Every structure is written in C-alpha cells, then in structure tokens.
Amino acid sequence: MILPILIYGHPILRKRCLEIEKFSNKINSLIKNMYDTMGKAQGIGLAAPQIGISLRLFIIEYNNFYKKKFKQVFINPKILKIYGSDLITKEGCLSIPNIIEKIIRKNHLIIEYYDENWKKYKQHFNGLLSIIIQHEYDHIEGKLFLDHISDKKKLFLFNNFNKLKQISANTNKSQLIQTNLS
Ligand code: CO
C-alpha cells in the first residue's frame, strides 16, 4: 500500500524514534508499505517516521554504478562508528521536496542492525552507501539533512522552498479549475 510521505514541518519528523521491541506481522506489512511508497516516489531510502511511524526502522534500495543492487531493511540500527575522510555529496529527501544541497559526511561507518528475519548484523559501509545510511539514520534520530548546513544557507533555501510550495499549490488549483470546467 502506498502511503503519504510527511513533509518538512511535520512534528513526527523531529521526534527520536523508539526501538521495535518484537517482530510481528504488523512490522512485516509496515516494511512492505514502505517499499511500495519508496518505489512510487522513486527514492533510494525511506525511514518509518517519514510515513508517520515513529519507530527505528529504515529501508534502502539502491543500484550502484555497476548496476549492483543493494536492498536492505535496517531494524533498530545502531551506528557504532563514523570515520574516515570527508565526502561531499548532493542530498535530497522525499520529505523536503525540490531541495538538493551539498552535504559533508564521513566516508566510512560501522553499524549494527537486525533484518526483517530478526537476524543481527554488524557491517562496515563506505562511499555512497555510508552516506545514504547516515541520512536515513538521521531520520530515526529526528534529524534532517538540512541540519548539516549553515543557518544562512537554510534561510536562503527556505525562501525558495516557500516559493516552490506556492507555485505547486497554484498549479494544483489551476488544474482543479480546469478539471471542473471540462
Ligand atoms: Co530523507
């Protein structure tokens, strides 16, 4: 089932999420709904709070340059270490539409998590996967990628963000009027 994605400004996006205490069919269908929603939105990662569920769970589905698919569910993840050199990538977020910004993060991380079969992993990731994981992990901590940029830049972006929201609201309105006319 495709669910609506919460947009910047919704308080759930700012809450630290709770651990999942036991695995159930409810969690299974939540994961399925998250994949459906992310697929429709053409995202490469989605965290549970983005669809209004304040639990420590995110998913990633991403094809790298070599068309190698990485698809993984991260339940109750815990980043043990973030290290290495700085990596600058352009990040966007399904909850902050139309804004893409250069963000500096570290190249390596070590993370512990459970998968959907309740199997425990301890893994090292680097490069873009390390960046995507850090972005999704931020979500379950109540953080957003914009927290990594300066206030001055944020102000500039938000002026544009509001303009964009107005433009899209007007577009929707005019589409509605047209639909009513036809
Ligand atoms: Co995001």
mmCIF file of C-alpha atoms and ligand atoms in Angstrom:
data_model
loop_
_atom_site.group_PDB
_atom_site.id
_atom_site.type_symbol
_atom_site.label_atom_id
_atom_site.label_comp_id
_atom_site.label_asym_id
_atom_site.label_seq_id
_atom_site.Cartn_x
_atom_site.Cartn_y
_atom_site.Cartn_z
ATOM 1 C CA MET A 1 0.000 0.000 0.000
ATOM 2 C CA ILE A 2 1.324 3.423 -0.962
ATOM 3 C CA LEU A 3 1.199 5.855 1.946
ATOM 4 C CA PRO A 4 1.536 9.638 2.036
ATOM 5 C CA ILE A 5 5.031 10.902 2.855
ATOM 6 C CA LEU A 6 5.229 13.503 5.620
ATOM 7 C CA ILE A 7 6.694 16.809 4.539
ATOM 8 C CA TYR A 8 9.102 19.100 6.382
ATOM 9 C CA GLY A 9 7.358 20.850 9.247
ATOM 10 C CA HIS A 10 5.508 17.763 10.499
ATOM 11 C CA PRO A 11 6.425 17.193 14.176
ATOM 12 C CA ILE A 12 6.892 13.406 13.777
ATOM 13 C CA LEU A 13 9.935 14.097 11.582
ATOM 14 C CA ARG A 14 11.564 15.784 14.586
ATOM 15 C CA LYS A 15 10.970 13.013 17.127
ATOM 16 C CA ARG A 16 13.572 10.481 18.165
ATOM 17 C CA CYS A 17 12.042 7.136 17.198
ATOM 18 C CA LEU A 18 11.502 4.195 19.549
ATOM 19 C CA GLU A 19 13.030 0.742 19.229
ATOM 20 C CA ILE A 20 10.932 -2.090 17.828
ATOM 21 C CA GLU A 21 10.519 -4.491 20.722
ATOM 22 C CA LYS A 22 9.303 -7.554 18.955
ATOM 23 C CA PHE A 23 8.799 -8.608 15.416
ATOM 24 C CA SER A 24 5.224 -9.072 14.246
ATOM 25 C CA ASN A 25 3.098 -9.223 11.105
ATOM 26 C CA LYS A 26 2.412 -5.537 11.672
ATOM 27 C CA ILE A 27 6.113 -4.794 11.143
ATOM 28 C CA ASN A 28 6.130 -7.022 8.081
ATOM 29 C CA SER A 29 3.305 -5.099 6.461
ATOM 30 C CA LEU A 30 4.897 -1.810 7.513
ATOM 31 C CA ILE A 31 8.061 -2.843 5.637
ATOM 32 C CA LYS A 32 6.024 -3.813 2.578
ATOM 33 C CA ASN A 33 4.165 -0.497 2.628
ATOM 34 C CA MET A 34 7.461 1.342 2.953
ATOM 35 C CA TYR A 35 8.866 -0.400 -0.141
ATOM 36 C CA ASP A 36 5.665 0.391 -2.079
ATOM 37 C CA THR A 37 5.795 4.041 -1.003
ATOM 38 C CA MET A 38 9.500 4.452 -1.724
ATOM 39 C CA GLY A 39 9.150 2.775 -5.122
ATOM 40 C CA LYS A 40 6.320 5.082 -6.155
ATOM 41 C CA ALA A 41 8.289 8.136 -5.016
ATOM 42 C CA GLN A 42 11.439 6.847 -6.768
ATOM 43 C CA GLY A 43 13.512 7.185 -3.627
ATOM 44 C CA ILE A 44 16.551 5.145 -2.626
ATOM 45 C CA GLY A 45 15.880 5.235 1.097
ATOM 46 C CA LEU A 46 12.911 5.705 3.400
ATOM 47 C CA ALA A 47 12.610 5.839 7.172
ATOM 48 C CA ALA A 48 9.462 4.861 9.121
ATOM 49 C CA PRO A 49 8.866 8.373 10.564
ATOM 50 C CA GLN A 50 8.515 9.685 7.001
ATOM 51 C CA ILE A 51 5.230 7.800 6.793
ATOM 52 C CA GLY A 52 4.234 8.782 10.306
ATOM 53 C CA ILE A 53 5.518 5.757 12.231
ATOM 54 C CA SER A 54 7.936 6.744 14.956
ATOM 55 C CA LEU A 55 9.943 3.501 15.041
ATOM 56 C CA ARG A 56 13.635 2.791 14.488
ATOM 57 C CA LEU A 57 13.380 1.275 11.040
ATOM 58 C CA PHE A 58 14.551 2.315 7.599
ATOM 59 C CA ILE A 59 14.935 0.680 4.198
ATOM 60 C CA ILE A 60 17.380 1.215 1.356
ATOM 61 C CA GLU A 61 17.093 0.072 -2.235
ATOM 62 C CA TYR A 62 19.812 1.348 -4.446
ATOM 63 C CA ASN A 63 21.563 0.374 -7.672
ATOM 64 C CA ASN A 64 25.195 1.408 -7.829
ATOM 65 C CA PHE A 65 27.200 2.372 -10.920
ATOM 66 C CA TYR A 66 27.794 -1.272 -11.707
ATOM 67 C CA LYS A 67 24.056 -1.980 -11.553
ATOM 68 C CA LYS A 68 24.628 -3.999 -8.456
ATOM 69 C CA LYS A 69 21.548 -3.915 -6.311
ATOM 70 C CA PHE A 70 21.672 -3.182 -2.615
ATOM 71 C CA LYS A 71 18.381 -3.823 -0.859
ATOM 72 C CA GLN A 72 18.233 -3.943 2.906
ATOM 73 C CA VAL A 73 15.920 -3.433 5.861
ATOM 74 C CA PHE A 74 17.561 -1.878 8.939
ATOM 75 C CA ILE A 75 15.710 -2.543 12.203
ATOM 76 C CA ASN A 76 16.870 -0.992 15.492
ATOM 77 C CA PRO A 77 20.128 0.119 13.869
ATOM 78 C CA LYS A 78 22.964 1.454 15.974
ATOM 79 C CA ILE A 79 25.865 3.282 14.340
ATOM 80 C CA LEU A 80 28.948 2.237 16.284
ATOM 81 C CA LYS A 81 31.482 4.398 14.489
ATOM 82 C CA ILE A 82 31.568 7.068 11.776
ATOM 83 C CA TYR A 83 35.060 7.761 10.489
ATOM 84 C CA GLY A 84 37.367 8.409 7.530
ATOM 85 C CA SER A 85 37.695 11.355 5.208
ATOM 86 C CA ASP A 86 35.005 13.863 4.320
ATOM 87 C CA LEU A 87 32.774 13.076 1.392
ATOM 88 C CA ILE A 88 30.650 15.783 -0.213
ATOM 89 C CA THR A 89 27.500 14.595 -1.955
ATOM 90 C CA LYS A 90 24.337 16.264 -3.153
ATOM 91 C CA GLU A 91 21.487 15.111 -0.944
ATOM 92 C CA GLY A 92 17.781 15.322 -1.365
ATOM 93 C CA CYS A 93 14.948 13.955 0.753
ATOM 94 C CA LEU A 94 11.430 12.784 -0.017
ATOM 95 C CA SER A 95 10.259 14.838 2.979
ATOM 96 C CA ILE A 96 11.915 18.028 1.675
ATOM 97 C CA PRO A 97 10.842 18.118 -1.953
ATOM 98 C CA ASN A 98 12.654 20.241 -4.527
ATOM 99 C CA ILE A 99 15.705 20.938 -2.392
ATOM 100 C CA ILE A 100 19.062 19.377 -3.193
ATOM 101 C CA GLU A 101 22.071 20.501 -1.244
ATOM 102 C CA LYS A 102 25.744 19.610 -0.867
ATOM 103 C CA ILE A 103 26.321 17.900 2.466
ATOM 104 C CA ILE A 104 29.619 16.843 4.040
ATOM 105 C CA ARG A 105 29.678 13.480 5.801
ATOM 106 C CA LYS A 106 32.311 10.878 6.654
ATOM 107 C CA ASN A 107 33.171 8.167 4.185
ATOM 108 C CA HIS A 108 33.006 5.115 6.500
ATOM 109 C CA LEU A 109 30.759 3.703 9.164
ATOM 110 C CA ILE A 110 30.180 0.585 11.197
ATOM 111 C CA ILE A 111 26.595 -0.262 12.013
ATOM 112 C CA GLU A 112 24.726 -2.933 13.922
ATOM 113 C CA TYR A 113 21.143 -3.772 12.953
ATOM 114 C CA TYR A 114 18.545 -6.504 12.539
ATOM 115 C CA ASP A 115 16.931 -7.509 9.267
ATOM 116 C CA GLU A 116 13.294 -8.494 8.700
ATOM 117 C CA ASN A 117 14.100 -12.066 9.806
ATOM 118 C CA TRP A 118 15.380 -10.722 13.107
ATOM 119 C CA LYS A 119 18.923 -11.695 12.161
ATOM 120 C CA LYS A 120 21.620 -9.477 13.651
ATOM 121 C CA TYR A 121 24.377 -7.903 11.541
ATOM 122 C CA LYS A 122 27.477 -5.856 12.234
ATOM 123 C CA GLN A 123 28.731 -4.345 8.992
ATOM 124 C CA HIS A 124 31.074 -1.789 7.512
ATOM 125 C CA PHE A 125 29.862 0.509 4.709
ATOM 126 C CA ASN A 126 31.712 3.130 2.730
ATOM 127 C CA GLY A 127 31.117 5.583 -0.089
ATOM 128 C CA LEU A 128 27.575 6.416 -1.125
ATOM 129 C CA LEU A 129 26.044 3.645 0.994
ATOM 130 C CA SER A 130 27.655 5.133 4.081
ATOM 131 C CA ILE A 131 26.097 8.491 3.135
ATOM 132 C CA ILE A 132 22.622 7.039 2.475
ATOM 133 C CA ILE A 133 22.699 5.140 5.778
ATOM 134 C CA GLN A 134 23.725 8.293 7.678
ATOM 135 C CA HIS A 135 20.874 10.209 6.013
ATOM 136 C CA GLU A 136 18.284 7.562 6.946
ATOM 137 C CA TYR A 137 19.727 7.148 10.437
ATOM 138 C CA ASP A 138 19.304 10.914 10.935
ATOM 139 C CA HIS A 139 15.570 10.449 10.279
ATOM 140 C CA ILE A 140 15.103 7.994 13.141
ATOM 141 C CA GLU A 141 17.013 10.405 15.406
ATOM 142 C CA GLY A 142 14.617 13.208 14.457
ATOM 143 C CA LYS A 143 17.204 14.943 12.311
ATOM 144 C CA LEU A 144 17.102 16.066 8.676
ATOM 145 C CA PHE A 145 19.884 16.666 6.199
ATOM 146 C CA LEU A 146 19.270 20.412 6.417
ATOM 147 C CA ASP A 147 20.612 20.285 9.974
ATOM 148 C CA HIS A 148 24.042 19.811 8.421
ATOM 149 C CA ILE A 149 24.097 23.170 6.628
ATOM 150 C CA SER A 150 24.578 26.746 7.868
ATOM 151 C CA ASP A 151 21.645 28.877 9.091
ATOM 152 C CA LYS A 152 22.347 31.446 6.408
ATOM 153 C CA LYS A 153 22.054 28.870 3.664
ATOM 154 C CA LYS A 154 18.967 27.359 5.281
ATOM 155 C CA LEU A 155 17.241 30.748 5.237
ATOM 156 C CA PHE A 156 18.037 31.151 1.565
ATOM 157 C CA LEU A 157 16.702 27.685 0.786
ATOM 158 C CA PHE A 158 13.532 28.203 2.768
ATOM 159 C CA ASN A 159 12.662 31.366 0.960
ATOM 160 C CA ASN A 160 12.860 29.332 -2.220
ATOM 161 C CA PHE A 161 11.093 26.381 -0.627
ATOM 162 C CA ASN A 162 8.109 28.563 0.279
ATOM 163 C CA LYS A 163 8.034 29.991 -3.221
ATOM 164 C CA LEU A 164 8.056 26.476 -4.637
ATOM 165 C CA LYS A 165 5.229 25.445 -2.331
ATOM 166 C CA GLN A 166 3.192 28.419 -3.535
ATOM 167 C CA ILE A 167 3.898 27.616 -7.164
ATOM 168 C CA SER A 168 2.857 23.990 -6.762
ATOM 169 C CA ALA A 169 -0.255 24.982 -4.765
ATOM 170 C CA ASN A 170 -1.251 27.377 -7.539
ATOM 171 C CA THR A 171 -0.566 24.753 -10.181
ATOM 172 C CA ASN A 172 -2.800 22.294 -8.359
ATOM 173 C CA LYS A 173 -5.519 24.924 -8.087
ATOM 174 C CA SER A 174 -5.447 25.757 -11.765
ATOM 175 C CA GLN A 175 -5.513 22.058 -12.596
ATOM 176 C CA LEU A 176 -8.548 21.702 -10.376
ATOM 177 C CA ILE A 177 -10.313 24.575 -12.068
ATOM 178 C CA GLN A 178 -9.590 23.059 -15.431
ATOM 179 C CA THR A 179 -10.914 19.696 -14.293
ATOM 180 C CA ASN A 180 -14.081 21.337 -13.066
ATOM 181 C CA LEU A 181 -14.509 23.088 -16.362
ATOM 182 C CA SER A 182 -14.122 20.032 -18.512
HETATM 183 CO CO CO B 1 15.309 11.750 3.824
#
